[in-house]
Coordinates of C-alpha atoms in Angstrom, one line a residue:
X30 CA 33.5 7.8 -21.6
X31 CA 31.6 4.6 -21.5
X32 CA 31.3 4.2 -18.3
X33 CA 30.1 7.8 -17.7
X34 CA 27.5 7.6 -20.5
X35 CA 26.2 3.9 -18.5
X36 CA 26.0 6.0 -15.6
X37 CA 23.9 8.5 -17.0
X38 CA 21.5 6.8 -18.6
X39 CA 20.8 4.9 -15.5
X40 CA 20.2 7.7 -13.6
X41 CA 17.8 9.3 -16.5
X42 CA 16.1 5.7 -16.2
X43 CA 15.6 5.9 -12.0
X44 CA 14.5 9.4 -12.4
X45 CA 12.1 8.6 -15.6
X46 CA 10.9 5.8 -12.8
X47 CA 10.3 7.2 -10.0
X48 CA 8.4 10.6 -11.9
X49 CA 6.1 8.2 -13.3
X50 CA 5.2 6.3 -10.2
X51 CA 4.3 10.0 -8.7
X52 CA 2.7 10.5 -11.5
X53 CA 0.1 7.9 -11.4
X54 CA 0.3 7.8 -7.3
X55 CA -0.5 11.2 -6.8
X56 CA -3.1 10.9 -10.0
X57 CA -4.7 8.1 -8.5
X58 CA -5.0 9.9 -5.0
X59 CA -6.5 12.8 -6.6
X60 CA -9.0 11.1 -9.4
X61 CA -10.5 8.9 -5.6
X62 CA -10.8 12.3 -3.9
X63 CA -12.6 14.1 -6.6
X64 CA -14.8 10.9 -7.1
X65 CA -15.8 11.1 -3.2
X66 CA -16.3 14.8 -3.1
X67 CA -16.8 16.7 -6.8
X68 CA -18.6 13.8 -8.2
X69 CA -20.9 13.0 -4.9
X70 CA -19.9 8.9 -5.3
X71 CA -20.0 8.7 -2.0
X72 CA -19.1 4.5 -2.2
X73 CA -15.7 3.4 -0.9
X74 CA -16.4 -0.1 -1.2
X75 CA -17.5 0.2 -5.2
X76 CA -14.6 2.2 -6.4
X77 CA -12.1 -0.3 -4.5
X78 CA -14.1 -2.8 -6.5
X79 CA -13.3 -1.4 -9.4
X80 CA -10.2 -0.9 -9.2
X81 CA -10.0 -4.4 -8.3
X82 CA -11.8 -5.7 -11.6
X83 CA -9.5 -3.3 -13.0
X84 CA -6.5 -4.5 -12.2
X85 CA -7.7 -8.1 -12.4
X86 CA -7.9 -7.4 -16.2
X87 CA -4.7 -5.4 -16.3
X88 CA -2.6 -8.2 -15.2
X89 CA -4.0 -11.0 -16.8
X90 CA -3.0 -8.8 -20.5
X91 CA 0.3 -8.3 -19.4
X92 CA 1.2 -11.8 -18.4
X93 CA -1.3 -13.9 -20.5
X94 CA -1.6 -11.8 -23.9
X95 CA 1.5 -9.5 -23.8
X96 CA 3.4 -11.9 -21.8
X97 CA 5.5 -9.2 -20.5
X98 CA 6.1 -11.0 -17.1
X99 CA 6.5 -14.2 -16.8
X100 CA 3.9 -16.0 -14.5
X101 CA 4.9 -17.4 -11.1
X102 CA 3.1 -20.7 -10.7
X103 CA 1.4 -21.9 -7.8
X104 CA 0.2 -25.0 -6.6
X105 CA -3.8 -24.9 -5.8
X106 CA -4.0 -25.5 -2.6
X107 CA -1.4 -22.7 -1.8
X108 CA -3.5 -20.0 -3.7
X109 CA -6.2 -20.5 -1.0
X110 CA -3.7 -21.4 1.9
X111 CA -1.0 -18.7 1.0
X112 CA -2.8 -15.7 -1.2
X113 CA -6.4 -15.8 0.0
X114 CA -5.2 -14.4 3.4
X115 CA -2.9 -12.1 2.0
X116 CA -6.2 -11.0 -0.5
X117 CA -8.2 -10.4 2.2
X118 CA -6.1 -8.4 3.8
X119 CA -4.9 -6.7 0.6
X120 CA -8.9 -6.4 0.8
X121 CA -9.1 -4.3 3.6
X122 CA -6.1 -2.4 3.4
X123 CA -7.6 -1.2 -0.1
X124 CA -11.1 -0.1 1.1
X125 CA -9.8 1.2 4.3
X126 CA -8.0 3.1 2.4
X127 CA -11.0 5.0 0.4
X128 CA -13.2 4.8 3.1
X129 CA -10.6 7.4 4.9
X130 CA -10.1 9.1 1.5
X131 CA -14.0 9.5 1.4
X132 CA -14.3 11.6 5.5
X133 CA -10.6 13.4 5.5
X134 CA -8.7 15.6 3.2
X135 CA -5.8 13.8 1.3
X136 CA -2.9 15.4 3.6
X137 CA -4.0 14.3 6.6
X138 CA -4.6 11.0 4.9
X139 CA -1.3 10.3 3.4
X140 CA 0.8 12.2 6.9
X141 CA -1.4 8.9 8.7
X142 CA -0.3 6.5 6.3
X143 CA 3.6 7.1 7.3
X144 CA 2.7 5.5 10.0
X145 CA 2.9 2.0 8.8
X146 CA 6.6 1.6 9.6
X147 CA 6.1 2.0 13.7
X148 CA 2.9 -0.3 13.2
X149 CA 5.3 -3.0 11.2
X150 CA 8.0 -2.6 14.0
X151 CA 5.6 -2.9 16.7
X152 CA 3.4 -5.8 14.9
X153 CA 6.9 -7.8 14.3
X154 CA 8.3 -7.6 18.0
X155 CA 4.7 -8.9 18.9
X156 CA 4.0 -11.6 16.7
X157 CA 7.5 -12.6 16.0
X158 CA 9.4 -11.7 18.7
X159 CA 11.7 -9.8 16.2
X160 CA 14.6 -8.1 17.8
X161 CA 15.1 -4.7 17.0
X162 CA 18.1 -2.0 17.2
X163 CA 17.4 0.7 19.3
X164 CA 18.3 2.9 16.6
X165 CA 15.1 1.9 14.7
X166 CA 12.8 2.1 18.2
X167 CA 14.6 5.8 17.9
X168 CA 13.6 6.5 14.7
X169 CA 10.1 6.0 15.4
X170 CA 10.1 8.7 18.0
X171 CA 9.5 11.3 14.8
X172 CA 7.3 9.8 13.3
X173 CA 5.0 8.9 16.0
X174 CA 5.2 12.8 17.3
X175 CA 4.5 13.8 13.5
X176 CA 1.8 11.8 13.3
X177 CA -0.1 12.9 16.7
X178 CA 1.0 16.6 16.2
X179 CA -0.7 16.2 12.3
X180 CA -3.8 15.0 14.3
X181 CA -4.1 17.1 17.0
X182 CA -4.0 20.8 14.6
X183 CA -5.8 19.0 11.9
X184 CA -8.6 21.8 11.0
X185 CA -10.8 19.0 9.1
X186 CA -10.6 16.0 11.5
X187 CA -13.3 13.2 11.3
X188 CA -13.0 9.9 13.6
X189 CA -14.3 7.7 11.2
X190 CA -11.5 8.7 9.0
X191 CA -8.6 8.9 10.8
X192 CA -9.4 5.4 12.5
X193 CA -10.2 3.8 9.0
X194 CA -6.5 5.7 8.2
X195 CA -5.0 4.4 11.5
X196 CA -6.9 0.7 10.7
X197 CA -5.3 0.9 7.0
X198 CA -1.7 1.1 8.5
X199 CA -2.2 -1.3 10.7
X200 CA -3.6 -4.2 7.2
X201 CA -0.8 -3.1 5.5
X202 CA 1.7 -4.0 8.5
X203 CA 0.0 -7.6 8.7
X204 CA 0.2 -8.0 4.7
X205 CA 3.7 -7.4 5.1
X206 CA 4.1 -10.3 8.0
X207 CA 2.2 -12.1 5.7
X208 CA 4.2 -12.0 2.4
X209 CA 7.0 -12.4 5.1
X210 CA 5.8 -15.7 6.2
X211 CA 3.0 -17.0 3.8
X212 CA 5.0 -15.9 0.3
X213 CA 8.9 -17.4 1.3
X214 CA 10.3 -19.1 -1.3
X215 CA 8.0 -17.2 -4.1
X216 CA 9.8 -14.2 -5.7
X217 CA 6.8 -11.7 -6.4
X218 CA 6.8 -8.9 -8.2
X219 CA 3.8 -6.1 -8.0
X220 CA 2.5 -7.8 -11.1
X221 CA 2.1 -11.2 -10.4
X222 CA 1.0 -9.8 -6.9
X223 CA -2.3 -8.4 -8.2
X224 CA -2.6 -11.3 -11.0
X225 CA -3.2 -13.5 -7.8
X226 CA -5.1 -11.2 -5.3
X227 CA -7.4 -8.6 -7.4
X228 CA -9.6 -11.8 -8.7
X229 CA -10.3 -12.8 -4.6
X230 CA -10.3 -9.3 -3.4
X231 CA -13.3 -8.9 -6.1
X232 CA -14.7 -12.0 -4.7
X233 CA -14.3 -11.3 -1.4
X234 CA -15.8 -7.3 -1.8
X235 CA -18.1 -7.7 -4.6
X236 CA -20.9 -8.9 -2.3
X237 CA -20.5 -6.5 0.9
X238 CA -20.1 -4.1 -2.0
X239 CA -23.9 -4.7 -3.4
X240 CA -25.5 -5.0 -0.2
X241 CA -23.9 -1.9 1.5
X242 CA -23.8 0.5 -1.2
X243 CA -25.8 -0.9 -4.0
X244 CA -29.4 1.1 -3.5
X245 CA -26.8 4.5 -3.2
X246 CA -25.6 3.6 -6.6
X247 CA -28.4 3.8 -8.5
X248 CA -30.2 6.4 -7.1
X249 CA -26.9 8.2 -7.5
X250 CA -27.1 6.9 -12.0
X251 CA -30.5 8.3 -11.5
X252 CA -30.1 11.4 -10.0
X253 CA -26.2 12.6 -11.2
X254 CA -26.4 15.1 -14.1
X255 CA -24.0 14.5 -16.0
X256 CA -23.7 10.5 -15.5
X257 CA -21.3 9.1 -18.6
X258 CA -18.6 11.5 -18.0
X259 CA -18.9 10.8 -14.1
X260 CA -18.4 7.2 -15.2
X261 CA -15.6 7.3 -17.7
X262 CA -14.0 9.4 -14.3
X263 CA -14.7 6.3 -12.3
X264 CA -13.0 3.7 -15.1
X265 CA -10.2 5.9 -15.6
X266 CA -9.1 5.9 -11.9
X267 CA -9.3 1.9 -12.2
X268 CA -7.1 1.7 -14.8
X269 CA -4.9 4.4 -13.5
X270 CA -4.9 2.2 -10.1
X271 CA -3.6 -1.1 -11.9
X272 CA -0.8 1.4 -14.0
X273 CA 0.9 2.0 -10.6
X274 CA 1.1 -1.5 -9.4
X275 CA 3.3 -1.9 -13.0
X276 CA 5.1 1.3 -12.4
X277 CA 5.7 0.3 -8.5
X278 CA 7.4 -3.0 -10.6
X279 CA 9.6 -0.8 -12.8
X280 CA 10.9 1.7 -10.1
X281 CA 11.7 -1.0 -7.6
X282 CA 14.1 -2.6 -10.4
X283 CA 15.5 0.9 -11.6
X284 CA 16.5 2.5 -8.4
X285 CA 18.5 1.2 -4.7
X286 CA 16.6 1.0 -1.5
X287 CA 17.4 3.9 -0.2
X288 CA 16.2 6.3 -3.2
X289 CA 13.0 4.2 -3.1
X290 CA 12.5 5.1 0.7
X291 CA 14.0 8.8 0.0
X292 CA 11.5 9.0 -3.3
X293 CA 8.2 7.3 -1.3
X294 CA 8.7 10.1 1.3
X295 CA 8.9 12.8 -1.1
X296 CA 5.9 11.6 -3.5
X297 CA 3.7 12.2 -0.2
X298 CA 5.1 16.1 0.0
X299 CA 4.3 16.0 -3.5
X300 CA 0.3 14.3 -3.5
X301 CA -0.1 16.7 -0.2
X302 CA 0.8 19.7 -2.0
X303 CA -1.0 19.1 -5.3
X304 CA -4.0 17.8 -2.8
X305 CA -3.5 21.4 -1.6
X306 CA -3.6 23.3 -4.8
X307 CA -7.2 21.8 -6.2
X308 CA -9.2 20.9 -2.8
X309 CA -7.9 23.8 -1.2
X310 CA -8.0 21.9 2.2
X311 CA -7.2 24.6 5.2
X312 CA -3.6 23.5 6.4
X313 CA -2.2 25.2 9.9
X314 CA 1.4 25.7 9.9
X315 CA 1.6 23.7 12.9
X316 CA -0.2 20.9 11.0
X317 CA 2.2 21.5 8.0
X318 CA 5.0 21.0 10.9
X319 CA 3.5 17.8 12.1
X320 CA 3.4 16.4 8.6
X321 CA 7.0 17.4 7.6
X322 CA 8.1 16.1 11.0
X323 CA 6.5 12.4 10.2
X324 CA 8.2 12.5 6.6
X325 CA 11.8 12.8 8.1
X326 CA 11.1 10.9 10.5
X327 CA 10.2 7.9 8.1
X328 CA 13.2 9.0 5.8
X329 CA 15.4 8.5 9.0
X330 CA 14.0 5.1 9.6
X331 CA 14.6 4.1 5.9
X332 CA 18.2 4.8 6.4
X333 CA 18.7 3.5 9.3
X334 CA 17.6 0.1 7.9
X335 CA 19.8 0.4 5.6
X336 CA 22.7 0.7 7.3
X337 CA 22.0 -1.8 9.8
X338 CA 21.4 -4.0 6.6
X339 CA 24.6 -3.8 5.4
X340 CA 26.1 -4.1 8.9
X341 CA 27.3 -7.8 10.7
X342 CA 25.1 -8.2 14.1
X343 CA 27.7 -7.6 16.9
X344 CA 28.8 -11.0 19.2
X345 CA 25.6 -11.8 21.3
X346 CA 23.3 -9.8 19.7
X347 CA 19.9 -12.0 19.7
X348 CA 19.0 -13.2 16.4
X349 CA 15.7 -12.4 14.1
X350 CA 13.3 -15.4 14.5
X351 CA 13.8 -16.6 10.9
X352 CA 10.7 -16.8 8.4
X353 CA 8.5 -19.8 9.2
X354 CA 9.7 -22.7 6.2
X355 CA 6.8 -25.4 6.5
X356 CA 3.4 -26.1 6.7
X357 CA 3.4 -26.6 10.6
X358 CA 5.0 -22.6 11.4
X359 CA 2.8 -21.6 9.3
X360 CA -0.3 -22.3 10.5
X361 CA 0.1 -20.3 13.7
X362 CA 0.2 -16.9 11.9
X363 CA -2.8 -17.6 9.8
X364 CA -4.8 -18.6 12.5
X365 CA -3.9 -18.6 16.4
X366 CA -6.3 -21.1 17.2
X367 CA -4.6 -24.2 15.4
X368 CA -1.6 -23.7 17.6
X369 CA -2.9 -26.4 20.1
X370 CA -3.3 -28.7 17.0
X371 CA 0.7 -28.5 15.8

């Protein structure tokens, strides 16, 4: 009896987890979408900013004030050796991410963005030389044929868009060889993640930011009607932005791998189809295909890392380059032209 009531409540706890992380992804989705297109703030590069200064703030009160995680410590020359590249392109991969939000609907958006795990697969065997099973090369073949299917019968299609999308998959690939390579030895959590890279991303933005957009910003506080609501709007999906870093924290520790890769794939069903229901966005049912296509394909790929995870490589079976340990392997990743130096 025990046992069985354990049991329960952990599943009530992974399912209370991963409802809230939809909540506040698909929420923050939908608040950036109805900034760029009900509320005519037409500037990618502000609202990532302030979600940045957002999150900045959020993280310092829950590890400084509410001390609610503890802080991972860092030497200072590794926060600009180790996270200032991994900021930057935390940078980019955020504002890519807008700027595609701001020229194409949300479903086409979020079908693009399962293509991150063929660009990590690809990006690995080329940088690392990572050997690969040919059961994951496999289970790309769905999700690459999703994703040009989604493309090709997508009614509202913009270039700029898509490639920002396409561009977006491709940062978050390198962040992840990053973390592989720059973050070893450092256990990070989503938390401590942005308590380290919001405050450079800001640095690194808030200039570009000014000189881009700023003249479109005010004449937008001069000209929008109804300006303090519109702002409040703008705050909100800020805040709402640093909530699902801490609820990406809490469903990572409450559910396994593969519910986390089975739940991702279903929360962008579930941001497409609430997408669908306010914005109204024309979806063919050969685009609908597409997308569904690309979701079990990356579902397929999940599991199939998985179980190669929990499987011992066969006799002869080339081995993973392991992660660079020192100074010297690092320095290659970071920047191809010290190589002749090492």
């Amino acid at each position: 009896m025990e046992e069985s009531l354990i049991f329960q409540l952990s599943v009530f706890r992974s399912v209370l987890a991963i409802l809230q992380w939809w909540g506040f992804n698909v929420t923050v989705i939908i608040m950036n979408k109805w900034i760029f297109q009900k509320l005519d703030f037409k500037f990618p590069l502000t609202v990532s900013c302030v979600h940045f200064i957002c999150s900045s703030i959020g993280a310092y009160v829950v590890i400084k004030v509410l001390k609610i995680k503890p802080l991972i410590m860092f030497e200072p020359e590794d926060r600009w050796r180790r996270i200032f590249p991994m900021s930057f392109v935390f940078c980019i991969n955020i504002v890519l991410g807008n700027v595609s939000l701001r020229f194409i609907p949300v479903s086409f958006m979020q079908t693009i963005k399962s293509f991150t795990p063929a660009t990590t697969v690809v990006l690995q065997w080329l940088v690392w030389r990572k050997h690969f099973d040919w059961r994951i090369w496999a289970s790309l073949i769905p999700i690459v044929g999703g994703i040009l299917l989604t493309s090709v019968t997508e009614l509202s299609f913009n270039m700029f868009g898509f490639c920002a999308a396409l561009f977006g998959c491709l940062a978050t690939s390198t962040k992840t060889i990053l973390a592989e390579s720059l973050l070893h030895g450092y256990k990070f959590d989503s938390i401590n993640t942005v308590y380290y890279m919001a405050p450079f991303a800001t640095m690194i933005l808030g200039l570009p930011a000014m000189l881009v957009e700023g003249n479109g910003v005010i004449n937008w506080f001069h000209t929008h009607e109804s300006i303090w609501p519109a702002v409040i709007i703008i705050l909100s999906s800020g805040v709402l932005a640093f909530c699902l870093n801490f609820s990406i924290f809490y469903v990572i520790h409450s559910t396994t791998a593969v519910t986390f890769n089975v739940a991702g794939n279903l929360k962008v069903a579930v941001a497409v189809l609430v997408s669908w229901l306010i914005f109204h966005n024309p979806i063919s049912a050969m685009n609908a295909v597409g997308c569904a296509i690309t979701l079990v394909g990356c579902t397929f790929y999940g599991y199939v890392r998985h179980m190669l995870s929990q499987q011992s490589p066969p006799p002869g079976t080339p081995r993973t380059p392991r992660t660079p340990r020192n100074r010297m392997e690092l320095l290659p990743l970071v920047n191809d032209k010290l190589d002749d130096k090492v």
